[in-house]
PDB file of C-alpha atoms in Angstrom:
ATOM      1  CA  ARG A   1     -25.613  11.999  98.533  1.00 52.00           C
ATOM      2  CA  ALA A   2     -22.714  11.835 101.001  1.00 46.00           C
ATOM      3  CA  SER A   3     -20.186  10.889  98.314  1.00 52.00           C
ATOM      4  CA  THR A   4     -21.552  13.540  95.949  1.00 56.00           C
ATOM      5  CA  HIS A   5     -20.917  16.184  98.599  1.00 52.00           C
ATOM      6  CA  ASP A   6     -17.628  14.555  99.739  1.00 52.00           C
ATOM      7  CA  ARG A   7     -18.924  14.230 103.289  1.00 53.00           C
ATOM      8  CA  PRO A   8     -18.943  11.348 105.732  1.00 53.00           C
ATOM      9  CA  ARG A   9     -22.135   9.305 105.318  1.00 48.00           C
ATOM     10  CA  ARG A  10     -23.042   9.836 108.983  1.00 51.00           C
ATOM     11  CA  TRP A  11     -23.194  13.598 108.404  1.00 51.00           C
ATOM     12  CA  ILE A  12     -25.995  13.093 105.890  1.00 61.00           C
ATOM     13  CA  LEU A  13     -27.915  10.286 107.594  1.00 76.00           C
ATOM     14  CA  ASP A  14     -27.131   8.425 110.806  1.00 78.00           C
ATOM     15  CA  ASP A  15     -26.093   4.756 110.455  1.00 77.00           C
ATOM     16  CA  ALA A  16     -28.878   3.621 112.788  1.00 80.00           C
ATOM     17  CA  ALA A  17     -31.476   5.402 110.635  1.00 83.00           C
ATOM     18  CA  LEU A  18     -30.017   3.848 107.468  1.00 83.00           C
ATOM     19  CA  LEU A  19     -30.230   0.377 109.001  1.00 82.00           C
ATOM     20  CA  GLU A  20     -33.805   1.001 110.100  1.00 87.00           C
ATOM     21  CA  LEU A  21     -34.711   2.173 106.580  1.00 87.00           C
ATOM     22  CA  ALA A  22     -33.193  -1.008 105.133  1.00 86.00           C
ATOM     23  CA  ARG A  23     -35.009  -3.232 107.631  1.00 86.00           C
ATOM     24  CA  ARG A  24     -38.453  -1.641 107.305  1.00 89.00           C
ATOM     25  CA  MET A  25     -38.353  -0.453 103.677  1.00 92.00           C
ATOM     26  CA  PRO A  26     -41.190   2.064 104.144  1.00 94.00           C
ATOM     27  CA  LYS A  27     -43.637   2.635 101.292  1.00 94.00           C
ATOM     28  CA  THR A  28     -45.470   5.762 102.445  1.00 94.00           C
ATOM     29  CA  PRO A  29     -44.519   9.119 103.943  1.00 93.00           C
ATOM     30  CA  ASP A  30     -46.310   8.069 107.139  1.00 93.00           C
ATOM     31  CA  GLU A  31     -44.237   4.882 107.415  1.00 93.00           C
ATOM     32  CA  LEU A  32     -41.112   6.905 106.664  1.00 92.00           C
ATOM     33  CA  SER A  33     -41.901   9.388 109.431  1.00 91.00           C
ATOM     34  CA  ARG A  34     -42.000   6.505 111.934  1.00 91.00           C
ATOM     35  CA  ILE A  35     -38.395   5.472 111.250  1.00 89.00           C
ATOM     36  CA  ARG A  36     -36.485   5.888 114.480  1.00 85.00           C
ATOM     37  CA  GLY A  37     -33.549   8.281 114.159  1.00 84.00           C
ATOM     38  CA  LEU A  38     -34.762   9.861 110.929  1.00 86.00           C
ATOM     39  CA  PRO A  39     -35.096  13.605 111.542  1.00 87.00           C
ATOM     40  CA  ALA A  40     -38.422  15.207 110.644  1.00 89.00           C
ATOM     41  CA  THR A  41     -36.570  17.746 108.493  1.00 88.00           C
ATOM     42  CA  THR A  42     -35.063  14.898 106.462  1.00 86.00           C
ATOM     43  CA  VAL A  43     -38.518  13.387 105.963  1.00 89.00           C
ATOM     44  CA  GLN A  44     -39.857  16.781 104.839  1.00 91.00           C
ATOM     45  CA  ARG A  45     -36.958  17.652 102.528  1.00 88.00           C
ATOM     46  CA  GLN A  46     -35.847  14.257 101.245  1.00 88.00           C
ATOM     47  CA  GLY A  47     -38.804  11.975 101.985  1.00 91.00           C
ATOM     48  CA  GLU A  48     -40.036  11.541  98.429  1.00 93.00           C
ATOM     49  CA  ALA A  49     -36.508  10.897  97.149  1.00 91.00           C
ATOM     50  CA  LEU A  50     -35.889   8.338  99.912  1.00 91.00           C
ATOM     51  CA  LEU A  51     -39.157   6.549  99.172  1.00 94.00           C
ATOM     52  CA  ALA A  52     -38.337   6.498  95.445  1.00 94.00           C
ATOM     53  CA  ARG A  53     -34.918   4.954  96.112  1.00 90.00           C
ATOM     54  CA  ILE A  54     -36.430   2.393  98.458  1.00 91.00           C
ATOM     55  CA  ALA A  55     -39.036   1.476  95.818  1.00 93.00           C
ATOM     56  CA  THR A  56     -36.275   1.084  93.223  1.00 92.00           C
ATOM     57  CA  ALA A  57     -34.299  -1.139  95.592  1.00 89.00           C
ATOM     58  CA  ARG A  58     -37.381  -3.220  96.390  1.00 88.00           C
ATOM     59  CA  ALA A  59     -37.926  -3.832  92.653  1.00 91.00           C
ATOM     60  CA  GLU A  60     -34.387  -5.170  92.097  1.00 90.00           C
ATOM     61  CA  PRO A  61     -34.091  -8.946  91.764  1.00 90.00           C
ATOM     62  CA  PRO A  62     -31.999 -10.533  94.553  1.00 85.00           C
ATOM     63  CA  GLU A  63     -29.187 -11.463  92.161  1.00 87.00           C
ATOM     64  CA  GLN A  64     -28.609  -7.744  91.564  1.00 86.00           C
ATOM     65  CA  TRP A  65     -28.395  -6.869  95.262  1.00 80.00           C
ATOM     66  CA  PRO A  66     -24.997  -5.639  96.406  1.00 77.00           C
ATOM     67  CA  VAL A  67     -22.684  -8.290  97.750  1.00 76.00           C
ATOM     68  CA  ARG A  68     -20.983  -7.572 101.022  1.00 68.00           C
ATOM     69  CA  THR A  69     -17.278  -7.748 100.426  1.00 66.00           C
ATOM     70  CA  ALA A  70     -15.174  -9.685 102.857  1.00 63.00           C
ATOM     71  CA  ARG A  71     -12.686  -7.646 104.800  1.00 62.00           C
ATOM     72  CA  SER A  72      -9.136  -8.292 103.810  1.00 63.00           C
ATOM     73  CA  HIS A  73      -7.007  -9.543 106.627  1.00 79.00           C
ATOM     74  CA  VAL A  74      -3.749  -7.790 107.249  1.00 83.00           C
ATOM     75  CA  SER A  75      -0.630  -9.417 108.613  1.00 86.00           C
ATOM     76  CA  PRO A  76       0.725  -8.435 112.051  1.00 87.00           C
ATOM     77  CA  GLU A  77       3.355  -6.283 110.316  1.00 89.00           C
ATOM     78  CA  GLN A  78       0.685  -4.577 108.233  1.00 90.00           C
ATOM     79  CA  ALA A  79      -1.486  -4.082 111.336  1.00 90.00           C
ATOM     80  CA  ALA A  80       1.419  -2.253 112.983  1.00 92.00           C
ATOM     81  CA  LYS A  81       1.704  -0.033 109.899  1.00 93.00           C
ATOM     82  CA  VAL A  82      -2.053   0.628 110.029  1.00 93.00           C
ATOM     83  CA  ASP A  83      -1.708   1.671 113.682  1.00 94.00           C
ATOM     84  CA  GLU A  84       1.113   4.054 112.733  1.00 94.00           C
ATOM     85  CA  MET A  85      -1.004   5.546 109.951  1.00 95.00           C
ATOM     86  CA  LEU A  86      -3.986   5.921 112.293  1.00 96.00           C
ATOM     87  CA  ARG A  87      -1.795   7.919 114.689  1.00 96.00           C
ATOM     88  CA  LEU A  88      -0.936  10.338 111.875  1.00 96.00           C
ATOM     89  CA  ILE A  89      -4.610  10.567 110.929  1.00 95.00           C
ATOM     90  CA  ALA A  90      -5.549  11.295 114.551  1.00 95.00           C
ATOM     91  CA  ALA A  91      -2.921  14.050 114.716  1.00 96.00           C
ATOM     92  CA  ARG A  92      -4.190  15.643 111.476  1.00 94.00           C
ATOM     93  CA  ALA A  93      -7.785  15.390 112.622  1.00 92.00           C
ATOM     94  CA  ASP A  94      -6.898  16.969 115.965  1.00 93.00           C
ATOM     95  CA  HIS A  95      -4.976  19.759 114.221  1.00 94.00           C
ATOM     96  CA  ASN A  96      -7.997  20.449 112.005  1.00 92.00           C
ATOM     97  CA  ARG A  97     -10.435  20.077 114.912  1.00 90.00           C
ATOM     98  CA  ILE A  98     -12.479  17.276 113.412  1.00 89.00           C
ATOM     99  CA  PRO A  99     -13.177  13.788 114.779  1.00 86.00           C
ATOM    100  CA  SER A 100     -10.605  11.347 113.404  1.00 88.00           C
ATOM    101  CA  GLN A 101     -13.406   8.963 112.350  1.00 86.00           C
ATOM    102  CA  CYS A 102     -14.640  11.645 109.946  1.00 87.00           C
ATOM    103  CA  LEU A 103     -11.244  11.612 108.284  1.00 91.00           C
ATOM    104  CA  ALA A 104     -10.739   7.834 108.143  1.00 92.00           C
ATOM    105  CA  ASP A 105     -11.373   4.639 110.029  1.00 91.00           C
ATOM    106  CA  ARG A 106      -9.268   1.496 110.287  1.00 91.00           C
ATOM    107  CA  TRP A 107     -11.006  -0.094 107.288  1.00 91.00           C
ATOM    108  CA  ASP A 108     -10.179   2.939 105.105  1.00 93.00           C
ATOM    109  CA  VAL A 109      -6.520   2.702 106.133  1.00 94.00           C
ATOM    110  CA  GLU A 110      -6.365  -1.065 105.572  1.00 93.00           C
ATOM    111  CA  LYS A 111      -7.783  -0.602 102.069  1.00 92.00           C
ATOM    112  CA  LEU A 112      -5.144   2.048 101.325  1.00 93.00           C
ATOM    113  CA  LEU A 113      -2.382  -0.216 102.646  1.00 93.00           C
ATOM    114  CA  LEU A 114      -3.619  -3.133 100.527  1.00 90.00           C
ATOM    115  CA  GLY A 115      -3.686  -1.000  97.371  1.00 90.00           C
ATOM    116  CA  GLU A 116      -7.473  -0.858  97.186  1.00 90.00           C
ATOM    117  CA  ASP A 117      -9.607   2.212  96.590  1.00 92.00           C
ATOM    118  CA  SER A 118     -10.061   4.186  99.796  1.00 92.00           C
ATOM    119  CA  PRO A 119     -11.815   7.449 100.706  1.00 93.00           C
ATOM    120  CA  LEU A 120      -8.318   8.614 101.692  1.00 95.00           C
ATOM    121  CA  LEU A 121      -7.464   8.846  97.994  1.00 94.00           C
ATOM    122  CA  HIS A 122     -10.226  11.316  97.156  1.00 94.00           C
ATOM    123  CA  GLY A 123     -11.308  14.873  97.888  1.00 94.00           C
ATOM    124  CA  TRP A 124     -10.485  16.690 101.083  1.00 94.00           C
ATOM    125  CA  ARG A 125      -9.256  13.503 102.784  1.00 94.00           C
ATOM    126  CA  ALA A 126      -6.563  13.072 100.131  1.00 95.00           C
ATOM    127  CA  ALA A 127      -5.511  16.695 100.553  1.00 95.00           C
ATOM    128  CA  MET A 128      -5.480  16.553 104.349  1.00 95.00           C
ATOM    129  CA  VAL A 129      -3.602  13.288 104.839  1.00 95.00           C
ATOM    130  CA  GLY A 130      -4.191  10.699 102.106  1.00 94.00           C
ATOM    131  CA  ARG A 131      -1.455  11.799  99.718  1.00 95.00           C
ATOM    132  CA  GLU A 132       1.072  11.888 102.544  1.00 94.00           C
ATOM    133  CA  LEU A 133       0.085   8.402 103.691  1.00 95.00           C
ATOM    134  CA  LEU A 134       0.405   7.122 100.136  1.00 93.00           C
ATOM    135  CA  ALA A 135       3.837   8.755  99.784  1.00 93.00           C
ATOM    136  CA  ARG A 136       4.972   7.118 103.037  1.00 91.00           C
ATOM    137  CA  LEU A 137       3.721   3.737 101.868  1.00 89.00           C
ATOM    138  CA  THR A 138       5.551   4.154  98.569  1.00 88.00           C
ATOM    139  CA  ALA A 139       8.757   5.182 100.355  1.00 87.00           C
ATOM    140  CA  ASP A 140       8.483   2.212 102.729  1.00 80.00           C
ATOM    141  CA  SER A 141       8.029  -0.231  99.853  1.00 74.00           C
ATOM    142  CA  ASN A 142      10.903   1.257  97.815  1.00 69.00           C
ATOM    143  CA  PRO A 143      13.705   1.963 100.279  1.00 63.00           C
ATOM    144  CA  LYS A 144      16.706   3.701  98.765  1.00 62.00           C
ATOM    145  CA  ALA A 145      19.723   1.552  98.234  1.00 45.00           C
ATOM    146  CA  ALA A 146      22.436   2.002 100.817  1.00 43.00           C
ATOM    147  CA  PRO A 147      25.532   3.855  99.484  1.00 45.00           C
TER     148      PRO A 147
END
């Protein structure tokens, strides 16, 4: 739902509640209502949909479960570039009065730097700072020849 609405996942459902849902995999509305960190309004409005998704996940064979991807390691030079990009992100977030983590985190920036898909390439994040970061990366990788 977060990606559909182009919102940070934490704005839809807290990470701690998501982890608790994954650990307990509730089957009934009563079990769902006992999930710590899950707001009662979410249980009322989205409870049946959550339970249906959990049931679907429970029915999947283990070989179809998502595989956690290993984080790519960046070189010291790339890490310095990531830090520079994070400073720009923090400035844009501050200017727009939003927490910088809502705009992007280090992992999002590393993925952008490594040429992987990143939330910074889509939606409001791309408009706010992603396109500029991409342009800077392109300029850095293709310096103009000296006259």
